[in-house]
Amino acid sequence: MSSGVELIQANAGHRSVPENLLQLYIHDFSELVPLDADDDGRFSYNDLSLYGSDASRLAFLAKLDGKLAGFVPITRISEPAGDGDVFDMTEFFVLRRCRHRGIGRDLAEKVWLRCPGRWQIRVTANNVAALGFWASSIAAFTGRTAERASFESDGKAWHLFRFDSHRSA
Ligand SMILES: CC(C)(COP(=O)(O)OP(=O)(O)OC[C@H]1O[C@@H](n2cnc3c(N)ncnc32)[C@H](O)[C@@H]1OP(=O)(O)O)[C@@H](O)C(=O)NCCC(=O)NCCS
């Protein structure tokens, strides 16, 4: 069922909105991974400047009743093996006040439909809420149990979900 969330592709006119929402996202995330604020009280995020200048990076804002509800930067990755492109769900954030109302699932579905193709979503193994969210959202979208693999990176355990939003649409 649609939550009524509106998907807006971020552009230069949105100026600092993605940057500000990322601060909230990283702060949430610092409960799960050891991320410290810089001396100026902000968290650093290296790749943000690439959104808007790099054609493979897109950022979406979510609004509900005209108010910001979420933020979704994605990256289009070319597979070296020549298998075509994969969309990577680089980050995914629903503002706290908006959670547990089906907004995240609706937002994810709108992004998958806007960008049809193969998708990958990496989730740290200790992000229990996100693991439950992605497993149930992908299954609801595709009608199948989500395909999930495990891997390690920098000594941390991760899960990787993969599916094709084109076939599911
Ligand atoms: C994870 C997150 C995106 C979920 O957003 P949300 O809008 O609250 O999710 P929804 O209300 O659409 O939930 C859809 C389903 O996901 C699952 N789910 C959502 N939150 C969950 C939680 N905390 N624990 C377990 N399952 C959860 C449930 O199955 C839920 O369906 P139900 O309400 O019918 O039970 C949000 O909590 C968030 O932004 N967290 C911080 C950032 C983050 O971890 N992002 C993911 C990075 S990989």
Short mmCIF file of N, CA and C and ligand atoms in Angstrom, two decimals:
data_model
loop_
_atom_site.label_atom_id
_atom_site.label_comp_id
_atom_site.label_asym_id
_atom_site.label_seq_id
_atom_site.Cartn_x
_atom_site.Cartn_y
_atom_site.Cartn_z
N MET A 1 0.84 -1.19 0.00
CA MET A 1 0.00 0.00 0.00
C MET A 1 0.88 1.26 0.00
N SER A 2 0.53 2.24 -0.84
CA SER A 2 1.36 3.43 -0.92
C SER A 2 1.18 4.30 0.33
N SER A 3 2.31 4.83 0.82
CA SER A 3 2.25 5.73 1.98
C SER A 3 2.00 7.16 1.53
N GLY A 4 2.06 7.38 0.19
CA GLY A 4 1.89 8.72 -0.34
C GLY A 4 3.18 9.51 -0.39
N VAL A 5 4.31 8.83 -0.16
CA VAL A 5 5.58 9.53 -0.17
C VAL A 5 5.92 9.93 -1.61
N GLU A 6 6.48 11.14 -1.73
CA GLU A 6 6.82 11.68 -3.06
C GLU A 6 8.33 11.57 -3.25
N LEU A 7 8.74 11.05 -4.42
CA LEU A 7 10.16 10.88 -4.71
C LEU A 7 10.63 12.05 -5.57
N ILE A 8 11.68 12.72 -5.13
CA ILE A 8 12.19 13.90 -5.84
C ILE A 8 13.68 13.70 -6.10
N GLN A 9 14.08 13.82 -7.36
CA GLN A 9 15.52 13.69 -7.64
C GLN A 9 16.22 14.97 -7.20
N ALA A 10 17.22 14.85 -6.34
CA ALA A 10 17.92 16.04 -5.83
C ALA A 10 18.74 16.66 -6.94
N ASN A 11 18.75 17.97 -6.99
CA ASN A 11 19.56 18.69 -7.97
C ASN A 11 20.24 19.87 -7.27
N ALA A 12 20.94 20.67 -8.06
CA ALA A 12 21.72 21.78 -7.47
C ALA A 12 20.83 22.71 -6.66
N GLY A 13 19.56 22.81 -7.03
CA GLY A 13 18.65 23.69 -6.32
C GLY A 13 18.37 23.25 -4.88
N HIS A 14 18.65 21.99 -4.59
CA HIS A 14 18.41 21.51 -3.22
C HIS A 14 19.59 21.81 -2.30
N ARG A 15 20.64 22.34 -2.90
CA ARG A 15 21.82 22.81 -2.15
C ARG A 15 22.20 21.89 -0.99
N SER A 16 22.01 22.35 0.24
CA SER A 16 22.57 21.62 1.38
C SER A 16 21.65 20.53 1.94
N VAL A 17 20.51 20.29 1.30
CA VAL A 17 19.56 19.32 1.89
C VAL A 17 20.19 17.93 2.02
N PRO A 18 20.78 17.37 0.96
CA PRO A 18 21.40 16.04 1.11
C PRO A 18 22.48 16.04 2.18
N GLU A 19 23.28 17.10 2.20
CA GLU A 19 24.37 17.19 3.17
C GLU A 19 23.82 17.17 4.61
N ASN A 20 22.77 17.92 4.83
CA ASN A 20 22.20 17.99 6.19
C ASN A 20 21.58 16.65 6.60
N LEU A 21 20.86 16.01 5.67
CA LEU A 21 20.23 14.73 6.01
C LEU A 21 21.29 13.65 6.25
N LEU A 22 22.39 13.75 5.49
CA LEU A 22 23.46 12.76 5.70
C LEU A 22 24.02 12.84 7.11
N GLN A 23 24.08 14.05 7.67
CA GLN A 23 24.57 14.20 9.05
C GLN A 23 23.69 13.41 10.01
N LEU A 24 22.37 13.49 9.81
CA LEU A 24 21.45 12.74 10.67
C LEU A 24 21.63 11.24 10.48
N TYR A 25 21.78 10.85 9.22
CA TYR A 25 21.95 9.43 8.89
C TYR A 25 23.21 8.88 9.54
N ILE A 26 24.32 9.61 9.39
CA ILE A 26 25.60 9.12 9.93
C ILE A 26 25.53 9.07 11.45
N HIS A 27 24.86 10.05 12.04
CA HIS A 27 24.74 10.02 13.50
C HIS A 27 23.98 8.77 13.94
N ASP A 28 22.90 8.44 13.26
CA ASP A 28 22.18 7.18 13.55
C ASP A 28 23.13 6.00 13.42
N PHE A 29 23.92 6.03 12.34
CA PHE A 29 24.78 4.91 12.02
C PHE A 29 25.91 4.74 13.03
N SER A 30 26.27 5.85 13.71
CA SER A 30 27.40 5.79 14.63
C SER A 30 27.07 4.93 15.86
N GLU A 31 25.81 4.54 15.99
CA GLU A 31 25.47 3.57 17.05
C GLU A 31 25.92 2.16 16.66
N LEU A 32 26.09 1.94 15.35
CA LEU A 32 26.40 0.60 14.85
C LEU A 32 27.85 0.42 14.44
N VAL A 33 28.46 1.49 13.94
CA VAL A 33 29.87 1.42 13.53
C VAL A 33 30.61 2.59 14.20
N PRO A 34 31.90 2.41 14.51
CA PRO A 34 32.60 3.45 15.27
C PRO A 34 32.94 4.68 14.42
N LEU A 35 32.01 5.61 14.34
CA LEU A 35 32.21 6.84 13.57
C LEU A 35 32.25 8.01 14.55
N ASP A 36 33.30 8.80 14.50
CA ASP A 36 33.42 9.96 15.39
C ASP A 36 33.09 11.24 14.62
N ALA A 37 32.53 12.20 15.35
CA ALA A 37 32.33 13.52 14.76
C ALA A 37 33.68 14.23 14.67
N ASP A 38 33.82 15.09 13.66
CA ASP A 38 35.04 15.90 13.55
C ASP A 38 34.99 17.00 14.61
N ASP A 39 36.09 17.73 14.73
CA ASP A 39 36.17 18.77 15.76
C ASP A 39 35.13 19.87 15.55
N ASP A 40 34.66 20.04 14.31
CA ASP A 40 33.63 21.08 14.05
C ASP A 40 32.22 20.58 14.36
N GLY A 41 32.12 19.35 14.89
CA GLY A 41 30.81 18.83 15.28
C GLY A 41 30.06 18.16 14.15
N ARG A 42 30.74 17.98 13.02
CA ARG A 42 30.08 17.33 11.87
C ARG A 42 30.77 16.00 11.57
N PHE A 43 30.04 15.12 10.92
CA PHE A 43 30.63 13.87 10.44
C PHE A 43 31.09 14.10 9.00
N SER A 44 32.23 13.54 8.64
CA SER A 44 32.68 13.71 7.26
C SER A 44 32.12 12.58 6.38
N TYR A 45 31.92 12.90 5.12
CA TYR A 45 31.40 11.94 4.15
C TYR A 45 32.05 12.29 2.81
N ASN A 46 32.98 11.43 2.39
CA ASN A 46 33.86 11.79 1.26
C ASN A 46 33.16 11.98 -0.07
N ASP A 47 32.18 11.14 -0.37
CA ASP A 47 31.68 11.08 -1.74
C ASP A 47 30.57 12.07 -2.06
N LEU A 48 30.15 12.89 -1.11
CA LEU A 48 28.96 13.71 -1.35
C LEU A 48 29.12 14.65 -2.54
N SER A 49 30.31 15.20 -2.74
CA SER A 49 30.51 16.17 -3.84
C SER A 49 30.30 15.50 -5.20
N LEU A 50 30.39 14.17 -5.25
CA LEU A 50 30.24 13.48 -6.54
C LEU A 50 28.79 13.49 -7.02
N TYR A 51 27.83 13.65 -6.06
CA TYR A 51 26.43 13.70 -6.45
C TYR A 51 26.18 15.04 -7.13
N GLY A 52 25.75 14.99 -8.39
CA GLY A 52 25.58 16.23 -9.14
C GLY A 52 26.67 16.41 -10.17
N SER A 53 27.89 15.85 -9.91
CA SER A 53 28.97 16.01 -10.89
C SER A 53 29.27 14.68 -11.59
N ASP A 54 28.90 13.58 -10.97
CA ASP A 54 29.20 12.26 -11.53
C ASP A 54 27.88 11.62 -11.98
N ALA A 55 27.82 11.34 -13.30
CA ALA A 55 26.54 10.86 -13.86
C ALA A 55 26.12 9.52 -13.27
N SER A 56 27.04 8.78 -12.65
CA SER A 56 26.67 7.47 -12.11
C SER A 56 26.06 7.59 -10.71
N ARG A 57 25.99 8.82 -10.19
CA ARG A 57 25.44 8.99 -8.83
C ARG A 57 24.20 9.85 -8.87
N LEU A 58 23.16 9.32 -8.25
CA LEU A 58 21.88 10.04 -8.16
C LEU A 58 21.48 10.09 -6.70
N ALA A 59 20.81 11.17 -6.32
CA ALA A 59 20.29 11.25 -4.95
C ALA A 59 18.81 11.61 -5.02
N PHE A 60 18.02 10.93 -4.23
CA PHE A 60 16.59 11.20 -4.17
C PHE A 60 16.22 11.69 -2.77
N LEU A 61 15.32 12.65 -2.75
CA LEU A 61 14.72 13.10 -1.49
C LEU A 61 13.32 12.54 -1.44
N ALA A 62 12.83 12.29 -0.24
CA ALA A 62 11.44 11.83 -0.08
C ALA A 62 10.68 12.89 0.69
N LYS A 63 9.48 13.19 0.22
CA LYS A 63 8.64 14.13 0.97
C LYS A 63 7.29 13.50 1.24
N LEU A 64 6.77 13.79 2.41
CA LEU A 64 5.42 13.35 2.76
C LEU A 64 4.64 14.59 3.20
N ASP A 65 3.56 14.83 2.53
CA ASP A 65 2.77 16.05 2.81
C ASP A 65 3.65 17.29 2.79
N GLY A 66 4.59 17.33 1.84
CA GLY A 66 5.44 18.51 1.67
C GLY A 66 6.61 18.61 2.63
N LYS A 67 6.73 17.64 3.55
CA LYS A 67 7.83 17.69 4.53
C LYS A 67 8.85 16.59 4.21
N LEU A 68 10.12 16.89 4.44
CA LEU A 68 11.16 15.89 4.18
C LEU A 68 10.95 14.65 5.04
N ALA A 69 11.04 13.50 4.40
CA ALA A 69 10.82 12.24 5.12
C ALA A 69 11.99 11.28 4.96
N GLY A 70 12.84 11.50 3.94
CA GLY A 70 13.93 10.56 3.73
C GLY A 70 14.90 11.02 2.68
N PHE A 71 15.95 10.22 2.52
CA PHE A 71 17.04 10.56 1.62
C PHE A 71 17.66 9.26 1.10
N VAL A 72 17.87 9.16 -0.22
CA VAL A 72 18.39 7.93 -0.82
C VAL A 72 19.42 8.25 -1.91
N PRO A 73 20.70 8.22 -1.58
CA PRO A 73 21.70 8.31 -2.64
C PRO A 73 21.98 6.93 -3.24
N ILE A 74 22.07 6.85 -4.55
CA ILE A 74 22.36 5.56 -5.20
C ILE A 74 23.55 5.74 -6.16
N THR A 75 24.19 4.63 -6.48
CA THR A 75 25.33 4.66 -7.41
C THR A 75 25.13 3.59 -8.47
N ARG A 76 25.36 3.99 -9.72
CA ARG A 76 25.28 3.00 -10.80
C ARG A 76 26.69 2.47 -11.04
N ILE A 77 26.86 1.17 -10.87
CA ILE A 77 28.19 0.56 -10.96
C ILE A 77 28.26 -0.28 -12.23
N SER A 78 29.33 -0.09 -13.01
CA SER A 78 29.53 -0.93 -14.19
C SER A 78 30.29 -2.17 -13.77
N GLU A 79 29.75 -3.32 -14.12
CA GLU A 79 30.40 -4.57 -13.73
C GLU A 79 31.58 -4.83 -14.66
N PRO A 80 32.78 -5.06 -14.11
CA PRO A 80 33.94 -5.27 -14.97
C PRO A 80 33.78 -6.48 -15.87
N ALA A 81 33.02 -7.48 -15.42
CA ALA A 81 32.86 -8.70 -16.22
C ALA A 81 31.96 -8.48 -17.43
N GLY A 82 31.44 -7.28 -17.59
CA GLY A 82 30.60 -6.99 -18.76
C GLY A 82 29.18 -7.46 -18.60
N ASP A 83 28.75 -7.65 -17.36
CA ASP A 83 27.39 -8.13 -17.10
C ASP A 83 26.37 -6.99 -17.09
N GLY A 84 26.80 -5.78 -17.45
CA GLY A 84 25.87 -4.65 -17.41
C GLY A 84 25.97 -3.93 -16.08
N ASP A 85 25.14 -2.92 -15.91
CA ASP A 85 25.22 -2.09 -14.72
C ASP A 85 24.41 -2.68 -13.56
N VAL A 86 24.83 -2.30 -12.37
CA VAL A 86 24.10 -2.65 -11.15
C VAL A 86 23.87 -1.36 -10.38
N PHE A 87 22.67 -1.18 -9.86
CA PHE A 87 22.42 -0.05 -8.97
C PHE A 87 22.77 -0.46 -7.55
N ASP A 88 23.56 0.39 -6.90
CA ASP A 88 23.92 0.15 -5.50
C ASP A 88 23.13 1.13 -4.62
N MET A 89 22.43 0.58 -3.64
CA MET A 89 21.70 1.43 -2.68
C MET A 89 22.75 1.95 -1.70
N THR A 90 23.33 3.08 -2.01
CA THR A 90 24.52 3.53 -1.29
C THR A 90 24.21 3.88 0.16
N GLU A 91 23.12 4.60 0.36
CA GLU A 91 22.61 4.86 1.71
C GLU A 91 21.08 4.86 1.59
N PHE A 92 20.42 4.73 2.74
CA PHE A 92 18.95 4.76 2.71
C PHE A 92 18.49 5.24 4.07
N PHE A 93 17.77 6.34 4.10
CA PHE A 93 17.47 6.96 5.39
C PHE A 93 16.03 7.47 5.43
N VAL A 94 15.31 7.04 6.47
CA VAL A 94 13.98 7.59 6.76
C VAL A 94 14.07 8.35 8.08
N LEU A 95 13.61 9.57 8.10
CA LEU A 95 13.68 10.37 9.33
C LEU A 95 12.93 9.66 10.45
N ARG A 96 13.44 9.80 11.66
CA ARG A 96 12.90 9.01 12.79
C ARG A 96 11.40 9.18 12.96
N ARG A 97 10.95 10.39 12.85
CA ARG A 97 9.52 10.67 13.07
C ARG A 97 8.63 9.94 12.06
N CYS A 98 9.23 9.59 10.92
CA CYS A 98 8.46 8.99 9.82
C CYS A 98 8.55 7.47 9.79
N ARG A 99 9.29 6.87 10.73
CA ARG A 99 9.50 5.41 10.65
C ARG A 99 8.29 4.61 11.13
N HIS A 100 8.30 3.34 10.73
CA HIS A 100 7.27 2.36 11.14
C HIS A 100 5.89 2.74 10.61
N ARG A 101 5.85 3.40 9.46
CA ARG A 101 4.56 3.74 8.85
C ARG A 101 4.51 3.29 7.39
N GLY A 102 5.47 2.44 6.99
CA GLY A 102 5.48 1.95 5.61
C GLY A 102 6.12 2.90 4.63
N ILE A 103 6.70 4.01 5.14
CA ILE A 103 7.30 5.00 4.25
C ILE A 103 8.58 4.47 3.61
N GLY A 104 9.41 3.79 4.42
CA GLY A 104 10.65 3.25 3.88
C GLY A 104 10.39 2.26 2.76
N ARG A 105 9.44 1.37 2.97
CA ARG A 105 9.15 0.37 1.94
C ARG A 105 8.63 1.05 0.67
N ASP A 106 7.72 1.99 0.83
CA ASP A 106 7.15 2.71 -0.31
C ASP A 106 8.25 3.47 -1.05
N LEU A 107 9.12 4.10 -0.29
CA LEU A 107 10.22 4.87 -0.88
C LEU A 107 11.15 3.94 -1.67
N ALA A 108 11.51 2.82 -1.07
CA ALA A 108 12.39 1.87 -1.76
C ALA A 108 11.74 1.41 -3.07
N GLU A 109 10.47 1.09 -3.03
CA GLU A 109 9.78 0.61 -4.24
C GLU A 109 9.78 1.69 -5.31
N LYS A 110 9.59 2.93 -4.89
CA LYS A 110 9.56 4.03 -5.88
C LYS A 110 10.94 4.21 -6.52
N VAL A 111 11.99 4.06 -5.72
CA VAL A 111 13.35 4.16 -6.27
C VAL A 111 13.61 3.00 -7.24
N TRP A 112 13.21 1.78 -6.85
CA TRP A 112 13.45 0.61 -7.71
C TRP A 112 12.70 0.73 -9.03
N LEU A 113 11.51 1.29 -8.99
CA LEU A 113 10.75 1.46 -10.22
C LEU A 113 11.32 2.59 -11.07
N ARG A 114 11.82 3.64 -10.42
CA ARG A 114 12.42 4.77 -11.15
C ARG A 114 13.71 4.33 -11.84
N CYS A 115 14.42 3.38 -11.24
CA CYS A 115 15.70 2.89 -11.77
C CYS A 115 15.60 1.38 -11.97
N PRO A 116 14.91 0.96 -13.03
CA PRO A 116 14.73 -0.49 -13.22
C PRO A 116 16.03 -1.17 -13.62
N GLY A 117 16.30 -2.32 -13.02
CA GLY A 117 17.52 -3.06 -13.34
C GLY A 117 17.96 -3.89 -12.16
N ARG A 118 19.23 -4.33 -12.24
CA ARG A 118 19.77 -5.15 -11.15
C ARG A 118 20.19 -4.24 -10.00
N TRP A 119 19.89 -4.68 -8.79
CA TRP A 119 20.18 -3.90 -7.59
C TRP A 119 21.01 -4.71 -6.60
N GLN A 120 21.85 -3.99 -5.84
CA GLN A 120 22.54 -4.61 -4.70
C GLN A 120 22.41 -3.68 -3.50
N ILE A 121 22.24 -4.29 -2.34
CA ILE A 121 22.10 -3.53 -1.10
C ILE A 121 23.01 -4.17 -0.06
N ARG A 122 23.97 -3.42 0.43
CA ARG A 122 24.91 -3.93 1.45
C ARG A 122 24.46 -3.45 2.82
N VAL A 123 24.42 -4.36 3.77
CA VAL A 123 23.94 -4.02 5.11
C VAL A 123 24.91 -4.59 6.13
N THR A 124 25.37 -3.79 7.10
CA THR A 124 26.23 -4.34 8.15
C THR A 124 25.42 -5.36 8.96
N ALA A 125 26.10 -6.44 9.33
CA ALA A 125 25.39 -7.56 9.97
C ALA A 125 24.74 -7.14 11.29
N ASN A 126 25.26 -6.07 11.93
CA ASN A 126 24.66 -5.66 13.22
C ASN A 126 23.51 -4.66 13.03
N ASN A 127 23.17 -4.32 11.80
CA ASN A 127 22.02 -3.42 11.57
C ASN A 127 20.76 -4.28 11.43
N VAL A 128 20.33 -4.77 12.58
CA VAL A 128 19.23 -5.75 12.61
C VAL A 128 17.94 -5.16 12.01
N ALA A 129 17.68 -3.88 12.30
CA ALA A 129 16.47 -3.25 11.78
C ALA A 129 16.50 -3.21 10.26
N ALA A 130 17.66 -2.83 9.70
CA ALA A 130 17.76 -2.73 8.25
C ALA A 130 17.68 -4.11 7.59
N LEU A 131 18.26 -5.12 8.23
CA LEU A 131 18.18 -6.48 7.65
C LEU A 131 16.73 -6.94 7.55
N GLY A 132 15.97 -6.69 8.62
CA GLY A 132 14.54 -7.05 8.59
C GLY A 132 13.79 -6.23 7.56
N PHE A 133 14.13 -4.94 7.51
CA PHE A 133 13.47 -4.04 6.56
C PHE A 133 13.71 -4.48 5.11
N TRP A 134 15.00 -4.73 4.77
CA TRP A 134 15.30 -5.08 3.37
C TRP A 134 14.73 -6.45 3.00
N ALA A 135 14.87 -7.43 3.91
CA ALA A 135 14.35 -8.77 3.59
C ALA A 135 12.86 -8.69 3.30
N SER A 136 12.13 -7.97 4.14
CA SER A 136 10.68 -7.94 3.94
C SER A 136 10.29 -7.04 2.76
N SER A 137 11.03 -5.94 2.56
CA SER A 137 10.66 -5.03 1.47
C SER A 137 10.96 -5.65 0.10
N ILE A 138 12.12 -6.33 -0.02
CA ILE A 138 12.44 -6.96 -1.31
C ILE A 138 11.47 -8.10 -1.59
N ALA A 139 11.15 -8.87 -0.56
CA ALA A 139 10.21 -9.99 -0.76
C ALA A 139 8.83 -9.46 -1.18
N ALA A 140 8.40 -8.35 -0.56
CA ALA A 140 7.09 -7.80 -0.92
C ALA A 140 7.10 -7.27 -2.36
N PHE A 141 8.23 -6.72 -2.77
CA PHE A 141 8.33 -6.13 -4.12
C PHE A 141 8.44 -7.20 -5.19
N THR A 142 9.27 -8.22 -4.94
CA THR A 142 9.54 -9.23 -5.97
C THR A 142 8.58 -10.41 -5.89
N GLY A 143 7.95 -10.60 -4.72
CA GLY A 143 7.10 -11.77 -4.55
C GLY A 143 7.91 -13.02 -4.23
N ARG A 144 9.20 -12.83 -3.95
CA ARG A 144 10.07 -13.98 -3.65
C ARG A 144 10.93 -13.66 -2.42
N THR A 145 11.44 -14.69 -1.77
CA THR A 145 12.38 -14.48 -0.67
C THR A 145 13.62 -13.80 -1.23
N ALA A 146 14.11 -12.78 -0.52
CA ALA A 146 15.25 -12.03 -1.01
C ALA A 146 16.51 -12.89 -1.04
N GLU A 147 17.29 -12.79 -2.14
CA GLU A 147 18.55 -13.51 -2.25
C GLU A 147 19.59 -12.78 -1.39
N ARG A 148 20.24 -13.50 -0.49
CA ARG A 148 21.15 -12.83 0.44
C ARG A 148 22.48 -13.58 0.54
N ALA A 149 23.59 -12.85 0.50
CA ALA A 149 24.91 -13.46 0.68
C ALA A 149 25.61 -12.74 1.83
N SER A 150 26.63 -13.37 2.39
CA SER A 150 27.40 -12.75 3.47
C SER A 150 28.82 -12.51 2.99
N PHE A 151 29.44 -11.45 3.47
CA PHE A 151 30.85 -11.22 3.16
C PHE A 151 31.49 -10.42 4.28
N GLU A 152 32.82 -10.35 4.25
CA GLU A 152 33.55 -9.56 5.26
C GLU A 152 34.29 -8.45 4.56
N SER A 153 34.32 -7.28 5.17
CA SER A 153 35.10 -6.18 4.62
C SER A 153 35.65 -5.38 5.80
N ASP A 154 36.95 -5.09 5.76
CA ASP A 154 37.63 -4.37 6.86
C ASP A 154 37.34 -5.02 8.22
N GLY A 155 37.27 -6.35 8.24
CA GLY A 155 37.06 -7.07 9.49
C GLY A 155 35.63 -7.05 10.00
N LYS A 156 34.70 -6.50 9.18
CA LYS A 156 33.30 -6.44 9.62
C LYS A 156 32.44 -7.37 8.77
N ALA A 157 31.41 -7.90 9.40
CA ALA A 157 30.49 -8.80 8.68
C ALA A 157 29.39 -7.98 8.01
N TRP A 158 29.10 -8.33 6.77
CA TRP A 158 28.06 -7.65 5.98
C TRP A 158 27.13 -8.67 5.35
N HIS A 159 25.95 -8.20 4.98
CA HIS A 159 25.05 -9.00 4.14
C HIS A 159 24.81 -8.24 2.85
N LEU A 160 24.62 -8.99 1.79
CA LEU A 160 24.40 -8.39 0.47
C LEU A 160 23.10 -8.95 -0.11
N PHE A 161 22.15 -8.07 -0.36
CA PHE A 161 20.91 -8.47 -1.04
C PHE A 161 21.05 -8.13 -2.52
N ARG A 162 20.55 -9.02 -3.39
CA ARG A 162 20.57 -8.74 -4.83
C ARG A 162 19.22 -9.14 -5.42
N PHE A 163 18.75 -8.37 -6.37
CA PHE A 163 17.54 -8.73 -7.10
C PHE A 163 17.44 -7.84 -8.33
N ASP A 164 16.47 -8.14 -9.18
CA ASP A 164 16.28 -7.37 -10.41
C ASP A 164 14.93 -6.66 -10.33
N SER A 165 14.96 -5.33 -10.25
CA SER A 165 13.70 -4.60 -10.09
C SER A 165 12.97 -4.50 -11.42
N HIS A 166 13.67 -4.75 -12.51
CA HIS A 166 13.06 -4.69 -13.84
C HIS A 166 12.08 -5.84 -14.00
N ARG A 167 12.56 -7.04 -13.63
CA ARG A 167 11.71 -8.23 -13.77
C ARG A 167 10.52 -8.18 -12.82
N SER A 168 10.70 -7.45 -11.68
CA SER A 168 9.67 -7.47 -10.66
C SER A 168 8.57 -6.44 -10.92
N ALA A 169 8.89 -5.44 -11.75
CA ALA A 169 7.97 -4.31 -11.91
C ALA A 169 6.67 -4.73 -12.57
C1 LIG B 1 15.58 0.84 8.20
C2 LIG B 1 14.62 2.00 7.88
C3 LIG B 1 14.93 2.52 6.48
C4 LIG B 1 13.15 1.47 7.92
O1 LIG B 1 12.29 2.52 7.51
P1 LIG B 1 10.71 2.51 7.92
O2 LIG B 1 10.05 3.59 7.14
O3 LIG B 1 10.59 2.55 9.40
O4 LIG B 1 10.27 1.07 7.41
P2 LIG B 1 8.75 0.60 7.07
O5 LIG B 1 7.80 1.22 8.03
O6 LIG B 1 8.51 0.83 5.62
O7 LIG B 1 8.87 -0.97 7.37
C5 LIG B 1 8.61 -1.95 6.39
C6 LIG B 1 8.93 -3.31 6.97
O8 LIG B 1 10.33 -3.39 7.28
C7 LIG B 1 10.49 -4.15 8.50
N1 LIG B 1 11.08 -3.27 9.51
C8 LIG B 1 11.04 -1.91 9.56
N2 LIG B 1 11.71 -1.45 10.65
C9 LIG B 1 12.15 -2.56 11.30
C10 LIG B 1 12.88 -2.77 12.51
N3 LIG B 1 13.28 -1.72 13.26
N4 LIG B 1 13.17 -4.04 12.87
C11 LIG B 1 12.76 -5.10 12.13
N5 LIG B 1 12.03 -4.97 10.97
C12 LIG B 1 11.74 -3.72 10.57
C13 LIG B 1 9.12 -4.61 8.93
O9 LIG B 1 8.89 -5.90 8.35
C14 LIG B 1 8.21 -3.60 8.27
O10 LIG B 1 6.94 -4.12 7.96
P3 LIG B 1 5.75 -4.09 9.07
O11 LIG B 1 5.69 -2.67 9.57
O12 LIG B 1 4.56 -4.50 8.27
O13 LIG B 1 6.17 -5.05 10.13
C15 LIG B 1 14.73 3.15 8.93
O14 LIG B 1 14.59 2.59 10.22
C16 LIG B 1 16.05 3.92 8.89
O15 LIG B 1 16.18 4.89 8.12
N6 LIG B 1 17.03 3.47 9.70
C17 LIG B 1 18.33 4.18 9.83
C18 LIG B 1 19.18 4.10 8.57
C19 LIG B 1 19.43 2.69 8.09
O16 LIG B 1 19.77 1.78 8.85
N7 LIG B 1 19.30 2.52 6.76
C20 LIG B 1 19.53 1.26 6.09
C21 LIG B 1 20.96 1.20 5.66
S1 LIG B 1 21.31 -0.37 4.84
#
